[in-house]
Amino acid sequence: MSMERLNIAIDGPAGAGKSTISKAVAQELGILYLDTGAMYRALALKAIRLGIDPNDASRVVPMLPGTSVSVRSEGGVQRTLLDGEDVSGEIRTQQIAKGASDIGVIPEVRVKLAECQREIAKNADVVMEGREIGSYVIPQTPYKFYVTASSDERAARRLRELHAKGLELDKTHGQMKAEIEARDHTDSHRATAPLIRVPDAVYVDTTDMSLDEAVNFVLARIRRKS
Ligand code: DC
């Protein structure tokens, strides 16, 4: 007998509040939280460390077989491991965010990471956060959300987040907004598994919502279905 897993897909562009909502929902339901962006970021970090341009498929693809990206949950907090090394802190820069978006265009990268993510979804109840979780990684799940907000609001939130960590202190709102919009464009226009809003995903616009409201809204929709 196969047991149905509770798999929740939360997709959307950068800075929409996906991580905060996904973590809170996972905690409330007592299930695993998986930040798939961290896996793309880890691969980008490895490429950059090796002096490989994350856009350069001819050098990135040969790097893949000898590379392991794995995740571990420590008290609800995800640790991301690159070839066994904990890189959770190091992957949080804007340079790595852009590298992750670029490396994610390469189909072989997507296949490798999606396989690993499907394996996790098969074996655990999980809230999985990304760009194409509901459209490509686990499209069979009935629990799909598309979380977004205006790019102004997303830039403001991302800047506050980074500034709170002492990062990107001299970046302006305008620069951050341009970076976020460039990343949205790359993520939405790639050929393999782009960021799209699938028709059966619940649409959540967090521009004028508090975090609590967004979390409660998502939880209510999950509970209504289960
Ligand atoms: O969610 P994030 O900001 O950490 O993601 C960084 C980049 O990684 C994002 O701009 C595109 C890529 N990514 C992806 O292609 N697919 C995912 N499921 C998650 C992230």
CSV table of C-alpha atoms and ligand atoms in Angstrom, one decimal:
chain,number,residue,atom,x,y,z
A,1,MET,CA,0.0,0.0,0.0
A,2,SER,CA,1.4,3.4,-0.9
A,3,MET,CA,1.0,6.3,1.5
A,4,GLU,CA,0.0,9.6,0.2
A,5,ARG,CA,2.5,12.3,1.1
A,6,LEU,CA,1.5,15.8,1.9
A,7,ASN,CA,3.5,17.8,-0.6
A,8,ILE,CA,3.0,21.6,-0.8
A,9,ALA,CA,4.4,23.6,-3.7
A,10,ILE,CA,5.1,27.3,-3.1
A,11,ASP,CA,6.3,29.2,-6.2
A,12,GLY,CA,6.8,32.8,-7.2
A,13,PRO,CA,9.4,35.5,-8.0
A,14,ALA,CA,12.2,36.7,-5.7
A,15,GLY,CA,11.3,38.6,-2.6
A,16,ALA,CA,7.6,37.8,-2.6
A,17,GLY,CA,7.7,36.3,0.9
A,18,LYS,CA,7.8,32.7,-0.2
A,19,SER,CA,10.5,31.7,2.3
A,20,THR,CA,8.9,33.3,5.3
A,21,ILE,CA,5.5,31.8,4.4
A,22,SER,CA,6.9,28.4,3.6
A,23,LYS,CA,8.8,28.1,6.8
A,24,ALA,CA,5.8,29.2,8.9
A,25,VAL,CA,3.5,26.8,7.1
A,26,ALA,CA,5.9,23.9,7.5
A,27,GLN,CA,6.3,24.7,11.2
A,28,GLU,CA,2.6,25.0,11.8
A,29,LEU,CA,2.0,21.6,10.1
A,30,GLY,CA,5.0,20.0,11.7
A,31,ILE,CA,6.5,19.0,8.3
A,32,LEU,CA,9.8,19.5,6.5
A,33,TYR,CA,10.6,22.8,4.7
A,34,LEU,CA,12.7,22.7,1.6
A,35,ASP,CA,14.3,25.8,0.0
A,36,THR,CA,15.1,24.7,-3.5
A,37,GLY,CA,16.7,28.0,-4.4
A,38,ALA,CA,19.5,27.2,-1.9
A,39,MET,CA,20.4,24.2,-4.1
A,40,TYR,CA,20.8,26.3,-7.2
A,41,ARG,CA,22.8,28.8,-5.2
A,42,ALA,CA,25.1,26.1,-3.9
A,43,LEU,CA,25.9,25.0,-7.5
A,44,ALA,CA,26.4,28.6,-8.5
A,45,LEU,CA,28.8,29.1,-5.6
A,46,LYS,CA,30.9,26.0,-6.7
A,47,ALA,CA,31.1,27.3,-10.3
A,48,ILE,CA,32.1,30.8,-9.2
A,49,ARG,CA,34.8,29.4,-6.9
A,50,LEU,CA,36.2,27.4,-9.8
A,51,GLY,CA,36.2,30.5,-12.0
A,52,ILE,CA,33.4,29.1,-14.1
A,53,ASP,CA,30.8,31.5,-15.5
A,54,PRO,CA,27.4,30.1,-14.3
A,55,ASN,CA,26.1,30.9,-17.8
A,56,ASP,CA,28.6,28.7,-19.5
A,57,ALA,CA,26.9,25.3,-20.0
A,58,SER,CA,30.0,23.8,-21.7
A,59,ARG,CA,31.9,24.2,-18.4
A,60,VAL,CA,29.0,23.8,-15.9
A,61,VAL,CA,27.7,20.5,-17.3
A,62,PRO,CA,31.0,18.6,-16.8
A,63,MET,CA,31.2,19.9,-13.2
A,64,LEU,CA,27.9,18.2,-12.3
A,65,PRO,CA,28.8,14.5,-11.9
A,66,GLY,CA,31.4,15.3,-9.4
A,67,THR,CA,29.3,17.7,-7.4
A,68,SER,CA,26.9,16.9,-4.6
A,69,VAL,CA,24.3,19.2,-3.2
A,70,SER,CA,22.3,18.1,-0.2
A,71,VAL,CA,20.2,19.5,2.5
A,72,ARG,CA,19.7,18.8,6.2
A,73,SER,CA,17.1,20.1,8.6
A,74,GLU,CA,18.4,21.3,11.9
A,75,GLY,CA,15.5,22.2,14.2
A,76,GLY,CA,13.4,23.5,11.3
A,77,VAL,CA,16.3,25.4,9.8
A,78,GLN,CA,17.7,24.2,6.5
A,79,ARG,CA,21.5,23.7,6.2
A,80,THR,CA,22.7,23.4,2.6
A,81,LEU,CA,25.7,21.3,1.9
A,82,LEU,CA,28.0,21.6,-1.1
A,83,ASP,CA,30.3,18.5,-1.5
A,84,GLY,CA,29.7,18.0,2.3
A,85,GLU,CA,30.6,21.6,3.2
A,86,ASP,CA,28.0,23.7,5.0
A,87,VAL,CA,27.6,26.8,2.7
A,88,SER,CA,24.3,28.0,4.1
A,89,GLY,CA,25.6,31.5,5.0
A,90,GLU,CA,27.9,32.0,2.0
A,91,ILE,CA,25.1,31.5,-0.6
A,92,ARG,CA,23.0,34.5,0.6
A,93,THR,CA,24.7,37.2,-1.5
A,94,GLN,CA,23.2,39.0,-4.6
A,95,GLN,CA,26.1,37.7,-6.7
A,96,ILE,CA,25.2,34.2,-5.9
A,97,ALA,CA,21.5,34.9,-6.4
A,98,LYS,CA,22.2,36.0,-9.9
A,99,GLY,CA,24.6,33.1,-10.5
A,100,ALA,CA,21.8,30.7,-9.3
A,101,SER,CA,19.3,32.3,-11.8
A,102,ASP,CA,21.9,31.9,-14.6
A,103,ILE,CA,22.9,28.3,-13.8
A,104,GLY,CA,19.2,27.4,-13.5
A,105,VAL,CA,18.8,28.0,-17.2
A,106,ILE,CA,20.9,24.9,-18.0
A,107,PRO,CA,18.6,21.9,-18.5
A,108,GLU,CA,21.1,19.4,-17.0
A,109,VAL,CA,21.2,21.4,-13.8
A,110,ARG,CA,17.5,21.4,-13.5
A,111,VAL,CA,17.2,17.7,-14.2
A,112,LYS,CA,19.8,16.9,-11.5
A,113,LEU,CA,18.2,19.1,-8.8
A,114,ALA,CA,14.6,18.2,-9.7
A,115,GLU,CA,15.4,14.4,-9.3
A,116,CYS,CA,16.8,15.1,-5.9
A,117,GLN,CA,13.8,17.2,-4.9
A,118,ARG,CA,11.3,14.5,-6.1
A,119,GLU,CA,13.1,11.9,-4.0
A,120,ILE,CA,12.6,14.1,-1.0
A,121,ALA,CA,8.9,14.7,-1.8
A,122,LYS,CA,8.4,11.0,-2.2
A,123,ASN,CA,9.8,10.3,1.2
A,124,ALA,CA,8.6,13.1,3.4
A,125,ASP,CA,5.7,15.5,4.0
A,126,VAL,CA,7.2,18.8,2.8
A,127,VAL,CA,6.6,22.4,2.0
A,128,MET,CA,8.8,23.0,-1.1
A,129,GLU,CA,9.6,26.5,-2.2
A,130,GLY,CA,10.9,27.5,-5.6
A,131,ARG,CA,10.0,28.7,-9.1
A,132,GLU,CA,8.6,25.6,-10.8
A,133,ILE,CA,7.7,23.2,-8.0
A,134,GLY,CA,4.0,23.0,-8.9
A,135,SER,CA,4.5,23.1,-12.6
A,136,TYR,CA,7.5,20.8,-13.0
A,137,VAL,CA,8.9,19.1,-9.9
A,138,ILE,CA,5.7,17.8,-8.3
A,139,PRO,CA,2.9,18.8,-10.7
A,140,GLN,CA,0.7,16.0,-9.3
A,141,THR,CA,0.2,17.7,-5.9
A,142,PRO,CA,-3.1,19.4,-5.4
A,143,TYR,CA,-1.5,21.9,-3.0
A,144,LYS,CA,0.0,24.6,-5.2
A,145,PHE,CA,0.5,28.3,-4.4
A,146,TYR,CA,1.8,31.2,-6.5
A,147,VAL,CA,3.1,33.9,-4.2
A,148,THR,CA,3.9,37.3,-5.5
A,149,ALA,CA,4.0,41.1,-4.8
A,150,SER,CA,4.8,44.2,-6.7
A,151,SER,CA,8.5,44.5,-7.7
A,152,ASP,CA,8.7,47.8,-5.6
A,153,GLU,CA,7.6,45.9,-2.5
A,154,ARG,CA,9.8,42.9,-3.2
A,155,ALA,CA,12.9,45.1,-3.7
A,156,ALA,CA,12.1,46.9,-0.4
A,157,ARG,CA,11.8,43.6,1.5
A,158,ARG,CA,14.9,42.1,0.0
A,159,LEU,CA,16.9,45.2,0.8
A,160,ARG,CA,15.7,45.3,4.4
A,161,GLU,CA,16.6,41.6,4.7
A,162,LEU,CA,20.1,42.0,3.4
A,163,HIS,CA,20.7,45.2,5.4
A,164,ALA,CA,19.6,43.5,8.6
A,165,LYS,CA,22.5,41.0,7.9
A,166,GLY,CA,24.9,43.9,7.2
A,167,LEU,CA,25.0,43.0,3.5
A,168,GLU,CA,24.7,45.2,0.4
A,169,LEU,CA,24.7,48.3,2.5
A,170,ASP,CA,25.4,50.8,-0.3
A,171,LYS,CA,22.8,49.3,-2.7
A,172,THR,CA,19.8,51.6,-3.5
A,173,HIS,CA,16.2,50.7,-3.8
A,174,GLY,CA,16.4,51.4,-7.5
A,175,GLN,CA,19.4,49.1,-8.0
A,176,MET,CA,17.8,46.3,-6.0
A,177,LYS,CA,14.6,46.6,-8.0
A,178,ALA,CA,16.5,46.4,-11.3
A,179,GLU,CA,18.4,43.3,-10.1
A,180,ILE,CA,15.1,41.6,-9.0
A,181,GLU,CA,13.4,42.4,-12.3
A,182,ALA,CA,16.4,41.1,-14.3
A,183,ARG,CA,16.3,37.8,-12.3
A,184,ASP,CA,12.5,37.6,-12.8
A,185,HIS,CA,13.1,37.9,-16.5
A,186,THR,CA,15.7,35.2,-16.6
A,187,ASP,CA,13.6,32.8,-14.4
A,188,SER,CA,10.4,33.4,-16.5
A,189,HIS,CA,12.0,33.2,-19.9
A,190,ARG,CA,14.2,30.1,-19.7
A,191,ALA,CA,13.2,27.2,-22.0
A,192,THR,CA,13.3,24.5,-19.4
A,193,ALA,CA,10.7,24.7,-16.5
A,194,PRO,CA,10.4,28.5,-16.3
A,195,LEU,CA,8.7,30.4,-13.5
A,196,ILE,CA,5.0,30.4,-14.5
A,197,ARG,CA,1.7,30.7,-12.7
A,198,VAL,CA,-0.1,27.5,-13.4
A,199,PRO,CA,-3.9,27.8,-13.5
A,200,ASP,CA,-4.5,25.4,-10.6
A,201,ALA,CA,-2.2,27.3,-8.2
A,202,VAL,CA,-3.8,29.5,-5.5
A,203,TYR,CA,-2.7,33.1,-6.2
A,204,VAL,CA,-1.4,35.0,-3.2
A,205,ASP,CA,-0.5,38.7,-3.7
A,206,THR,CA,1.3,39.7,-0.5
A,207,THR,CA,1.9,43.4,-1.5
A,208,ASP,CA,-0.6,44.7,1.0
A,209,MET,CA,-0.7,41.6,3.3
A,210,SER,CA,1.1,41.1,6.6
A,211,LEU,CA,3.1,37.9,6.9
A,212,ASP,CA,0.6,36.5,9.4
A,213,GLU,CA,-2.3,37.1,7.0
A,214,ALA,CA,-0.5,35.4,4.2
A,215,VAL,CA,0.4,32.4,6.3
A,216,ASN,CA,-3.1,32.1,7.6
A,217,PHE,CA,-4.5,32.4,4.1
A,218,VAL,CA,-2.3,29.6,2.8
A,219,LEU,CA,-3.0,27.3,5.9
A,220,ALA,CA,-6.8,27.8,5.5
A,221,ARG,CA,-6.6,26.7,1.8
A,222,ILE,CA,-4.5,23.6,2.7
A,223,ARG,CA,-6.9,22.7,5.5
A,224,ARG,CA,-9.9,23.1,3.2
A,225,LYS,CA,-8.6,20.5,0.8
A,226,SER,CA,-7.3,17.9,3.3
B,1,DC,O1,14.7,31.6,-4.3
B,1,DC,P1,16.1,32.1,-4.5
B,1,DC,O2,16.1,33.6,-4.6
B,1,DC,O3,17.0,31.6,-3.5
B,1,DC,O4,16.5,31.5,-5.9
B,1,DC,C1,17.7,31.9,-6.5
B,1,DC,C2,17.7,31.6,-8.0
B,1,DC,O5,17.8,30.2,-8.2
B,1,DC,C3,16.4,32.1,-8.7
B,1,DC,O6,16.5,33.4,-9.2
B,1,DC,C4,16.4,31.1,-9.9
B,1,DC,C5,17.0,29.8,-9.3
B,1,DC,N1,16.0,28.9,-8.9
B,1,DC,C6,15.4,28.1,-9.9
B,1,DC,O7,15.7,28.2,-11.0
B,1,DC,N2,14.5,27.1,-9.5
B,1,DC,C7,14.1,27.0,-8.2
B,1,DC,N3,13.2,26.0,-7.9
B,1,DC,C8,14.6,27.8,-7.2
B,1,DC,C9,15.6,28.8,-7.6
